[in-house]
Short mmCIF file of C-alpha atoms in Angstrom, two decimals:
data_model
loop_
_atom_site.label_atom_id
_atom_site.label_comp_id
_atom_site.label_asym_id
_atom_site.label_seq_id
_atom_site.Cartn_x
_atom_site.Cartn_y
_atom_site.Cartn_z
CA MET A 1 131.18 156.00 69.89
CA ALA A 2 129.66 156.62 66.64
CA ALA A 3 132.00 154.72 64.59
CA SER A 4 131.30 151.79 67.04
CA LYS A 5 127.46 151.83 66.78
CA ALA A 6 128.25 152.79 62.77
CA ARG A 7 130.53 149.26 63.03
CA LEU A 8 127.44 147.40 64.69
CA ASP A 9 125.09 148.58 62.34
CA GLN A 10 126.22 145.47 60.50
CA TYR A 11 125.07 142.84 62.57
CA ARG A 12 121.88 144.80 62.88
CA GLN A 13 121.34 144.92 59.35
CA VAL A 14 122.06 141.50 58.64
CA PHE A 15 119.99 140.62 61.67
CA ALA A 16 117.39 142.66 60.12
CA VAL A 17 116.96 140.23 56.95
CA ARG A 18 114.29 137.66 57.12
CA GLY A 19 114.44 134.64 57.91
CA PHE A 20 118.15 135.30 59.10
CA PRO A 21 117.99 134.53 62.88
CA LEU A 22 116.31 131.12 62.66
CA VAL A 23 118.19 130.21 60.18
CA MET A 24 121.32 131.17 62.68
CA ALA A 25 119.69 129.46 65.32
CA LEU A 26 118.70 125.96 63.84
CA GLY A 27 122.07 126.37 62.49
CA LEU A 28 123.42 126.23 66.19
CA LEU A 29 121.37 123.21 66.69
CA ALA A 30 122.20 121.13 63.90
CA LYS A 31 125.81 121.94 64.25
CA LEU A 32 126.15 120.65 68.11
CA PRO A 33 125.24 116.56 67.49
CA VAL A 34 127.79 116.67 64.48
CA VAL A 35 130.77 118.11 66.20
CA ALA A 36 129.70 115.82 69.25
CA ILE A 37 129.86 112.93 67.01
CA PRO A 38 134.10 112.02 66.64
CA ILE A 39 133.76 111.96 70.80
CA ILE A 40 130.64 109.73 70.64
CA LEU A 41 132.24 107.63 68.24
CA THR A 42 135.64 107.48 70.21
CA LEU A 43 134.19 106.33 73.62
CA HIS A 44 131.87 103.78 72.15
CA VAL A 45 134.28 101.99 70.01
CA ALA A 46 137.23 102.44 72.57
CA THR A 47 135.14 101.43 75.40
CA GLY A 48 131.54 100.52 74.93
CA LEU A 49 132.55 97.93 72.38
CA GLY A 50 136.19 97.55 74.16
CA ARG A 51 137.78 97.59 70.42
CA GLY A 52 140.39 99.95 72.21
CA TYR A 53 141.57 103.67 70.62
CA GLY A 54 143.16 102.57 67.28
CA GLN A 55 140.51 101.54 65.74
CA ALA A 56 137.88 104.17 66.86
CA GLY A 57 140.51 106.04 65.15
CA LEU A 58 139.64 103.89 61.92
CA VAL A 59 136.34 104.78 62.41
CA ILE A 60 136.36 108.20 62.63
CA ALA A 61 138.37 108.24 59.52
CA ALA A 62 136.04 106.39 57.87
CA TRP A 63 133.19 108.77 58.75
CA THR A 64 134.94 111.72 57.99
CA ALA A 65 135.79 110.33 54.26
CA GLY A 66 131.88 109.67 53.70
CA VAL A 67 131.45 113.24 54.63
CA THR A 68 133.63 114.71 52.26
CA VAL A 69 133.29 112.32 49.46
CA GLY A 70 129.44 112.88 49.91
CA ALA A 71 129.20 115.97 50.14
CA PRO A 72 129.40 117.32 46.66
CA VAL A 73 127.28 114.86 45.46
CA GLN A 74 124.63 116.38 47.81
CA GLY A 75 125.14 119.25 46.66
CA ARG A 76 124.20 117.61 43.21
CA LEU A 77 120.95 116.73 44.73
CA ILE A 78 120.12 120.26 46.71
CA GLN A 79 120.78 121.98 43.20
CA ARG A 80 118.08 119.74 41.35
CA TYR A 81 115.82 118.66 43.61
CA GLY A 82 116.24 121.35 46.16
CA LEU A 83 117.14 121.18 49.53
CA ARG A 84 113.81 120.02 51.09
CA PRO A 85 113.42 116.37 49.61
CA VAL A 86 117.25 116.40 50.59
CA LEU A 87 117.04 116.90 54.04
CA ALA A 88 113.98 114.64 54.69
CA VAL A 89 115.89 111.82 53.68
CA VAL A 90 119.14 112.90 56.06
CA THR A 91 117.02 112.95 58.77
CA LEU A 92 115.49 110.03 58.51
CA ALA A 93 118.94 107.94 57.68
CA GLN A 94 120.44 109.84 60.83
CA GLY A 95 118.05 109.17 63.25
CA VAL A 96 117.45 105.15 62.03
CA PHE A 97 121.57 104.38 61.63
CA TRP A 98 122.34 106.86 65.49
CA GLY A 99 118.92 104.94 66.94
CA LEU A 100 120.23 101.23 65.73
CA ALA A 101 123.92 101.83 66.61
CA PRO A 102 124.09 100.69 70.13
CA HIS A 103 122.86 97.34 69.33
CA LEU A 104 125.42 96.78 66.04
CA SER A 105 128.14 95.11 66.17
CA PHE A 106 131.44 96.52 65.51
CA ARG A 107 132.09 95.82 61.76
CA VAL A 108 128.77 97.10 61.02
CA PHE A 109 128.62 99.97 62.85
CA ALA A 110 132.05 100.64 61.34
CA VAL A 111 130.62 100.26 57.77
CA GLY A 112 127.67 101.90 58.89
CA ALA A 113 129.58 105.11 60.23
CA ALA A 114 131.01 105.56 56.80
CA MET A 115 127.53 105.46 55.55
CA SER A 116 126.09 108.12 57.96
CA GLY A 117 129.33 110.34 57.50
CA LEU A 118 127.88 109.97 52.85
CA LEU A 119 124.23 111.05 53.88
CA LEU A 120 125.09 113.62 56.03
CA VAL A 121 124.32 117.22 55.31
CA SER A 122 126.16 119.46 57.70
CA GLY A 123 124.32 122.11 59.71
CA SER A 124 126.91 124.62 58.48
CA THR A 125 126.79 123.68 54.97
CA VAL A 126 122.73 124.65 54.76
CA VAL A 127 123.10 127.76 57.03
CA ARG A 128 126.45 128.66 54.41
CA LEU A 129 123.25 128.24 51.53
CA ALA A 130 120.70 129.99 53.27
CA ILE A 131 122.73 133.14 53.53
CA GLY A 132 123.95 133.00 50.53
CA GLY A 133 120.13 132.89 49.39
CA LEU A 134 118.71 135.02 51.93
CA VAL A 135 121.28 137.72 52.53
CA PRO A 136 122.48 140.47 49.98
CA GLN A 137 125.97 140.65 48.86
CA ALA A 138 126.94 143.53 50.39
CA ARG A 139 126.06 141.62 53.96
CA ARG A 140 127.24 138.83 53.48
CA HIS A 141 130.51 138.69 54.56
CA THR A 142 129.53 140.26 58.51
CA ALA A 143 126.61 137.06 57.74
CA PHE A 144 129.54 134.70 57.05
CA ALA A 145 131.35 136.52 60.43
CA VAL A 146 128.22 135.37 62.11
CA ASP A 147 128.11 131.51 60.57
CA SER A 148 131.61 131.28 61.77
CA MET A 149 131.25 132.74 65.44
CA ILE A 150 127.99 129.92 65.73
CA THR A 151 130.49 127.35 64.76
CA GLU A 152 133.13 128.22 66.87
CA LEU A 153 130.19 128.39 69.62
CA SER A 154 128.83 124.75 68.91
CA ILE A 155 132.75 123.63 68.81
CA MET A 156 133.03 124.47 72.33
CA ILE A 157 130.04 123.01 73.44
CA GLY A 158 129.12 119.94 71.73
CA PRO A 159 131.76 117.85 72.49
CA PRO A 160 131.99 118.49 76.35
CA LEU A 161 128.00 117.66 76.00
CA ALA A 162 128.87 114.79 74.57
CA ILE A 163 130.95 113.30 77.26
CA LEU A 164 128.46 114.59 80.19
CA ALA A 165 125.94 112.46 77.80
CA VAL A 166 128.16 109.27 78.27
CA SER A 167 129.38 109.99 81.98
CA LEU A 168 125.71 110.22 83.05
CA THR A 169 124.51 107.44 81.07
CA THR A 170 126.41 105.22 78.87
CA THR A 171 127.84 105.15 75.28
CA ASP A 172 124.48 103.54 74.32
CA GLY A 173 123.15 106.27 76.13
CA ALA A 174 125.18 108.93 73.95
CA LEU A 175 124.17 107.10 70.70
CA THR A 176 120.39 107.34 71.44
CA SER A 177 120.43 110.76 72.11
CA LEU A 178 122.62 111.42 69.28
CA ALA A 179 119.76 110.19 67.03
CA VAL A 180 117.31 111.96 68.69
CA ALA A 181 119.38 114.86 68.63
CA LEU A 182 120.00 115.32 65.27
CA ALA A 183 116.56 114.26 63.98
CA LEU A 184 114.84 117.07 65.72
CA SER A 185 118.16 119.41 63.86
CA CYS A 186 117.88 117.80 60.86
CA GLY A 187 113.97 117.74 60.82
CA ALA A 188 113.73 121.71 61.97
CA LEU A 189 115.75 122.57 59.13
CA THR A 190 113.34 120.49 56.48
CA VAL A 191 110.34 122.33 58.03
CA ALA A 192 112.01 125.74 57.29
CA ASN A 193 113.22 124.91 54.46
CA PRO A 194 115.23 128.41 54.02
CA ARG A 195 115.71 129.97 50.78
CA ILE A 196 118.90 128.65 48.46
CA GLU A 197 120.19 130.89 45.34
CA GLY A 198 119.81 128.39 42.83
CA THR A 199 117.95 125.55 43.52
CA PRO A 200 114.10 124.32 41.90
CA THR A 201 111.31 127.42 42.95
CA ALA A 202 107.91 126.55 43.40
CA GLY A 203 107.02 125.68 39.73
CA GLY A 204 109.65 123.15 39.71
CA THR A 205 112.22 124.56 37.89
CA THR A 206 116.11 124.98 38.46
CA PRO A 207 117.04 128.43 37.68
CA ARG A 208 121.00 128.45 36.28
CA ALA A 209 123.76 129.65 34.44
CA ALA A 210 124.17 128.55 31.30
CA GLY A 211 126.66 126.44 30.16
CA ALA A 212 128.22 123.07 31.31
CA ARG A 213 127.63 121.03 34.51
CA ARG A 214 131.02 122.20 35.99
CA SER A 215 131.12 125.65 34.98
CA TRP A 216 131.36 126.87 38.43
CA LEU A 217 134.44 125.51 38.87
CA THR A 218 136.69 128.32 37.44
CA ALA A 219 140.52 128.77 38.05
CA ARG A 220 139.14 131.81 40.43
CA MET A 221 137.39 128.79 42.22
CA VAL A 222 140.33 126.37 42.59
CA ALA A 223 142.61 128.82 44.07
CA VAL A 224 139.67 130.05 46.80
CA LEU A 225 138.78 125.73 47.27
CA ALA A 226 142.58 125.61 47.64
CA CYS A 227 142.80 128.75 50.27
CA SER A 228 139.48 126.85 52.01
CA LEU A 229 141.80 123.89 52.50
CA ALA A 230 144.89 125.72 53.57
CA ALA A 231 142.80 127.51 56.53
CA GLY A 232 141.51 124.22 57.76
CA ALA A 233 145.04 122.77 57.50
CA ILE A 234 146.84 125.59 59.22
CA VAL A 235 143.93 125.51 62.00
CA THR A 236 143.67 121.78 62.73
CA GLY A 237 147.73 121.46 62.30
CA TYR A 238 148.27 123.87 65.30
CA GLU A 239 145.95 122.50 66.84
CA VAL A 240 147.98 119.58 66.96
CA VAL A 241 151.39 120.70 67.85
CA VAL A 242 149.99 122.38 70.62
CA VAL A 243 148.59 119.02 72.22
CA GLY A 244 152.02 118.16 71.09
CA ALA A 245 154.25 120.68 73.03
CA LEU A 246 152.36 120.94 76.13
CA ARG A 247 152.57 117.24 76.11
CA SER A 248 156.15 116.55 75.58
CA THR A 249 156.83 119.39 78.80
CA ASP A 250 154.19 117.85 81.09
CA GLN A 251 152.05 120.39 81.13
CA LEU A 252 149.34 118.54 79.16
CA ASP A 253 146.38 119.79 82.03
CA TRP A 254 146.46 122.87 80.36
CA THR A 255 145.91 121.77 76.88
CA GLY A 256 142.23 122.20 77.38
CA LEU A 257 142.39 126.02 78.52
CA VAL A 258 144.98 127.00 75.81
CA LEU A 259 142.43 125.33 72.54
CA PHE A 260 139.35 127.41 74.80
CA TRP A 261 141.54 130.52 74.62
CA CYS A 262 141.99 129.65 71.11
CA ALA A 263 138.09 129.86 70.59
CA VAL A 264 137.88 132.82 72.22
CA CYS A 265 140.30 134.65 70.38
CA SER A 266 138.17 133.14 67.28
CA LEU A 267 135.14 135.26 68.69
CA ALA A 268 136.67 138.12 69.06
CA GLY A 269 138.22 138.33 65.55
CA GLY A 270 135.09 137.13 63.70
CA LEU A 271 133.17 139.77 65.26
CA LEU A 272 135.57 142.41 64.78
CA TYR A 273 135.30 141.20 61.32
CA GLY A 274 131.74 140.93 60.56
CA THR A 275 132.13 145.01 61.76
CA LEU A 276 134.44 145.78 58.32
CA PRO A 277 132.61 147.64 55.98
CA ARG A 278 133.77 144.98 52.84
CA GLY A 279 135.19 141.58 53.30
CA LEU A 280 138.59 140.99 52.92
CA PRO A 281 140.55 139.39 49.85
CA VAL A 282 140.75 135.72 50.66
CA PRO A 283 144.60 135.15 49.96
CA LEU A 284 145.28 138.51 52.00
CA VAL A 285 143.72 136.43 55.24
CA ILE A 286 144.86 133.56 54.36
CA GLY A 287 148.29 134.62 54.14
CA LEU A 288 148.19 136.57 57.89
CA LEU A 289 146.72 133.72 59.30
CA ALA A 290 149.86 131.39 57.90
CA LEU A 291 152.26 134.16 58.64
CA ALA A 292 150.82 134.40 62.39
CA THR A 293 151.12 130.35 63.08
CA MET A 294 154.62 129.98 61.28
CA PRO A 295 156.66 131.66 64.24
CA LEU A 296 155.19 130.27 67.18
CA GLY A 297 157.61 127.42 67.72
CA LEU A 298 159.61 130.10 69.19
CA VAL A 299 158.27 131.33 72.17
CA GLY A 300 158.75 129.05 74.54
CA SER A 301 158.06 126.31 76.50
CA ARG A 302 155.60 127.70 78.91
CA TRP A 303 151.66 127.07 78.06
CA TRP A 304 150.67 130.89 79.09
CA LEU A 305 153.43 131.99 76.61
CA LEU A 306 152.05 129.82 73.87
CA ALA A 307 148.61 131.15 74.58
CA LEU A 308 149.53 134.81 74.60
CA ALA A 309 151.83 134.18 71.00
CA ILE A 310 149.09 131.73 69.66
CA ALA A 311 146.20 134.96 70.02
CA PRO A 312 146.70 136.43 66.45
CA ALA A 313 146.56 133.29 64.81
CA ALA A 314 143.35 131.85 66.69
CA ALA A 315 141.88 135.68 66.48
CA LEU A 316 142.16 134.77 62.18
CA VAL A 317 140.26 131.85 62.06
CA ALA A 318 136.63 132.61 62.33
CA PRO A 319 137.79 135.58 59.59
CA ALA A 320 139.21 132.64 57.51
CA PHE A 321 136.54 131.03 57.39
CA ALA A 322 133.86 133.97 57.06
CA ALA A 323 136.28 135.22 53.71
CA THR A 324 136.69 132.03 52.26
CA ALA A 325 132.87 131.07 52.44
CA ASN A 326 131.74 134.77 51.70
CA ALA A 327 134.08 133.91 48.45
CA VAL A 328 132.79 130.67 47.59
CA THR A 329 129.09 132.25 47.19
CA GLN A 330 130.67 134.96 45.00
CA GLU A 331 132.53 132.90 42.36
CA ALA A 332 129.79 130.35 41.75
CA PRO A 333 126.75 132.38 40.70
CA GLY A 334 123.87 130.10 40.10
CA HIS A 335 125.04 126.80 41.21
CA GLN A 336 125.64 127.57 45.51
CA ALA A 337 124.66 123.90 46.65
CA VAL A 338 127.22 122.37 44.64
CA ALA A 339 129.97 125.33 45.25
CA MET A 340 128.94 125.14 49.15
CA SER A 341 129.01 121.87 49.29
CA SER A 342 132.44 121.04 47.95
CA TYR A 343 133.92 124.15 50.09
CA GLY A 344 132.40 121.76 53.19
CA ALA A 345 134.60 118.72 52.09
CA VAL A 346 137.43 120.91 51.35
CA LEU A 347 137.53 122.19 54.93
CA SER A 348 137.38 118.75 55.53
CA ALA A 349 140.05 117.31 53.87
CA GLY A 350 142.26 120.64 54.85
CA SER A 351 142.11 118.93 58.62
CA SER A 352 143.12 115.58 57.37
CA VAL A 353 145.69 116.68 55.34
CA GLY A 354 146.75 119.71 58.13
CA ALA A 355 146.73 116.99 61.36
CA PRO A 356 149.31 114.50 59.66
CA VAL A 357 151.26 116.96 58.24
CA ALA A 358 152.09 118.95 61.29
CA GLY A 359 152.07 115.91 63.69
CA ALA A 360 154.76 114.41 61.43
CA ALA A 361 156.47 117.93 61.30
CA PHE A 362 156.50 117.73 65.14
CA GLU A 363 158.18 114.29 65.66
CA ALA A 364 161.24 115.02 63.51
CA GLY A 365 161.77 118.72 64.37
CA GLY A 366 159.73 119.60 67.12
CA ALA A 367 156.71 122.38 67.91
CA GLY A 368 158.92 124.73 65.73
CA ALA A 369 158.79 122.49 62.72
CA GLY A 370 155.04 121.81 63.57
CA PHE A 371 153.96 125.13 63.39
CA ALA A 372 155.89 125.99 60.56
CA SER A 373 154.88 123.35 58.32
CA VAL A 374 151.31 124.51 58.20
CA GLY A 375 152.05 127.77 58.21
CA GLY A 376 154.19 127.87 55.03
CA LEU A 377 152.07 125.12 53.68
CA GLY A 378 149.15 127.95 53.70
CA LEU A 379 151.75 130.79 53.16
CA LEU A 380 152.65 129.03 49.99
CA VAL A 381 149.06 128.57 48.97
CA ALA A 382 148.04 132.21 49.72
CA ILE A 383 150.66 133.61 47.42
CA GLY A 384 149.53 131.24 44.77
CA GLY A 385 145.48 131.98 45.19
CA TRP A 386 146.36 135.93 45.01
CA LEU A 387 148.76 135.42 41.72
CA VAL A 388 145.71 133.43 39.96
CA LEU A 389 142.93 136.07 41.97
CA ARG A 390 145.02 138.97 40.58
CA ARG A 391 145.20 137.42 37.06
CA ARG A 392 141.82 136.45 36.51
CA ALA A 393 139.63 139.06 37.85
CA ARG A 394 136.10 138.71 37.23
CA PRO A 395 134.41 140.74 34.40
CA PRO A 396 132.74 143.62 35.78
CA ALA A 397 129.12 143.26 35.94
CA ARG A 398 126.67 144.80 33.64
CA THR A 399 122.89 146.11 33.45
CA VAL A 400 119.77 144.51 31.63
CA GLU A 401 116.30 145.17 31.09
CA CYS A 402 113.96 142.70 32.21
CA GLU A 403 110.73 142.24 30.63
CA VAL A 404 109.32 145.09 32.51
CA GLY A 405 111.84 147.49 32.25
CA ILE A 406 113.40 147.36 35.23
CA PRO A 407 117.28 147.59 35.46
CA VAL A 408 118.98 144.41 36.80
CA THR A 409 122.98 144.36 37.32
CA VAL A 410 124.21 141.03 36.49
CA ASP A 411 127.46 138.72 36.45
CA ALA A 412 129.35 140.09 33.37
CA SER A 413 131.09 136.57 33.35
CA VAL A 414 127.35 134.26 33.28
CA PRO A 415 125.51 134.56 29.82
CA THR A 416 122.00 136.17 29.78
CA ARG A 417 118.99 134.92 27.65
CA VAL A 418 116.14 137.06 27.30
CA PRO A 419 113.17 135.84 29.31
CA GLY A 420 110.39 134.42 27.34
CA ASN A 421 112.71 132.82 24.23
CA ASP A 422 114.10 129.98 26.62
CA PRO A 423 113.20 128.05 29.83
CA THR A 424 116.38 129.25 31.40
CA THR A 425 117.61 132.73 32.38
CA GLY A 426 121.61 133.03 32.58
CA HIS A 427 121.16 135.22 35.74
CA THR A 428 119.40 134.70 39.16
CA PRO A 429 116.27 136.56 39.60
#
């Protein structure tokens, strides 16, 4: 009993951090419309504009490409100007496009969707940045576990809400509702303006590590981002194979239940991960996720057997995203906005990679080949990431004294300067 109480105390301490509960609530509101966008895009193009599902897929691909390409650019802008000015532009752009979307022709709508992706700062990115600025490092793995669970909730709630909006009105009505939801959620985050590490302060200066602009992109960071890409590929890939396997065995009606079960298992896994005294190494979590995914094709064709077998892999999804997000904050002191925005782009790219890889393998060799393809890819990346992170260990932290004589622990890999001699310091205050 005492052990359980001590574990849950991790969550109590995280939610006691000033501003954290508000950021989580606003993050959920911001994530819901974003996860609904692919559904609304599909239904509007395929039925509202009468273009079919093939062209709807192209529009979704254009929007996804915009999100992937735009994220690192937005990160640099946030790093330079701060979160509020960037979110203000995003709020205006999203409200205008989705508000006008019901009146646009297909070609203009497709181009606008791509531009909307370029100008979208997702709620997930804002929440992850806020965690880096609000929560002490020792508690961040629990905070990121909370964020991963909230993301799962948004994925469970958002698409059904989109379908409900279309069924109650039309695709035009759903687009208008989406415009309002994005404007309100992005506007709320703009007003809240959570503190983010390494962005401009009230005085207009930007504390950042000395060195080249891209000094954050070290070999260790590349290894973490590669593991993040693998996580996105595995999750999207096994979902594609689940749909294909159930469809090929005339059990497609059970697909929604199996995927809902996966989300429930992910929530449970994230809840348990957040109770750990410290986070787990990224390669270990990704490796376990890959190993749990690879043999799923051997369980047979019955939907309930697949649901039982996939539970361990699904339970590792939220921990995988929590571990990778936490590692990004550790590996990019002073460059949080750029690194975390790039992390979001890598997750999106991983999803784009996982779907075609798993689909092609499924077409060639059935469910066994589909699960083994993305699981094997993830295992290779995890091994490579482990080798890089093991050989390139971070330098130990060292203690310096600031002007008032207070000892401050800083990352030894980041050069420091004596405050007062230079307008920039080598560590984050």
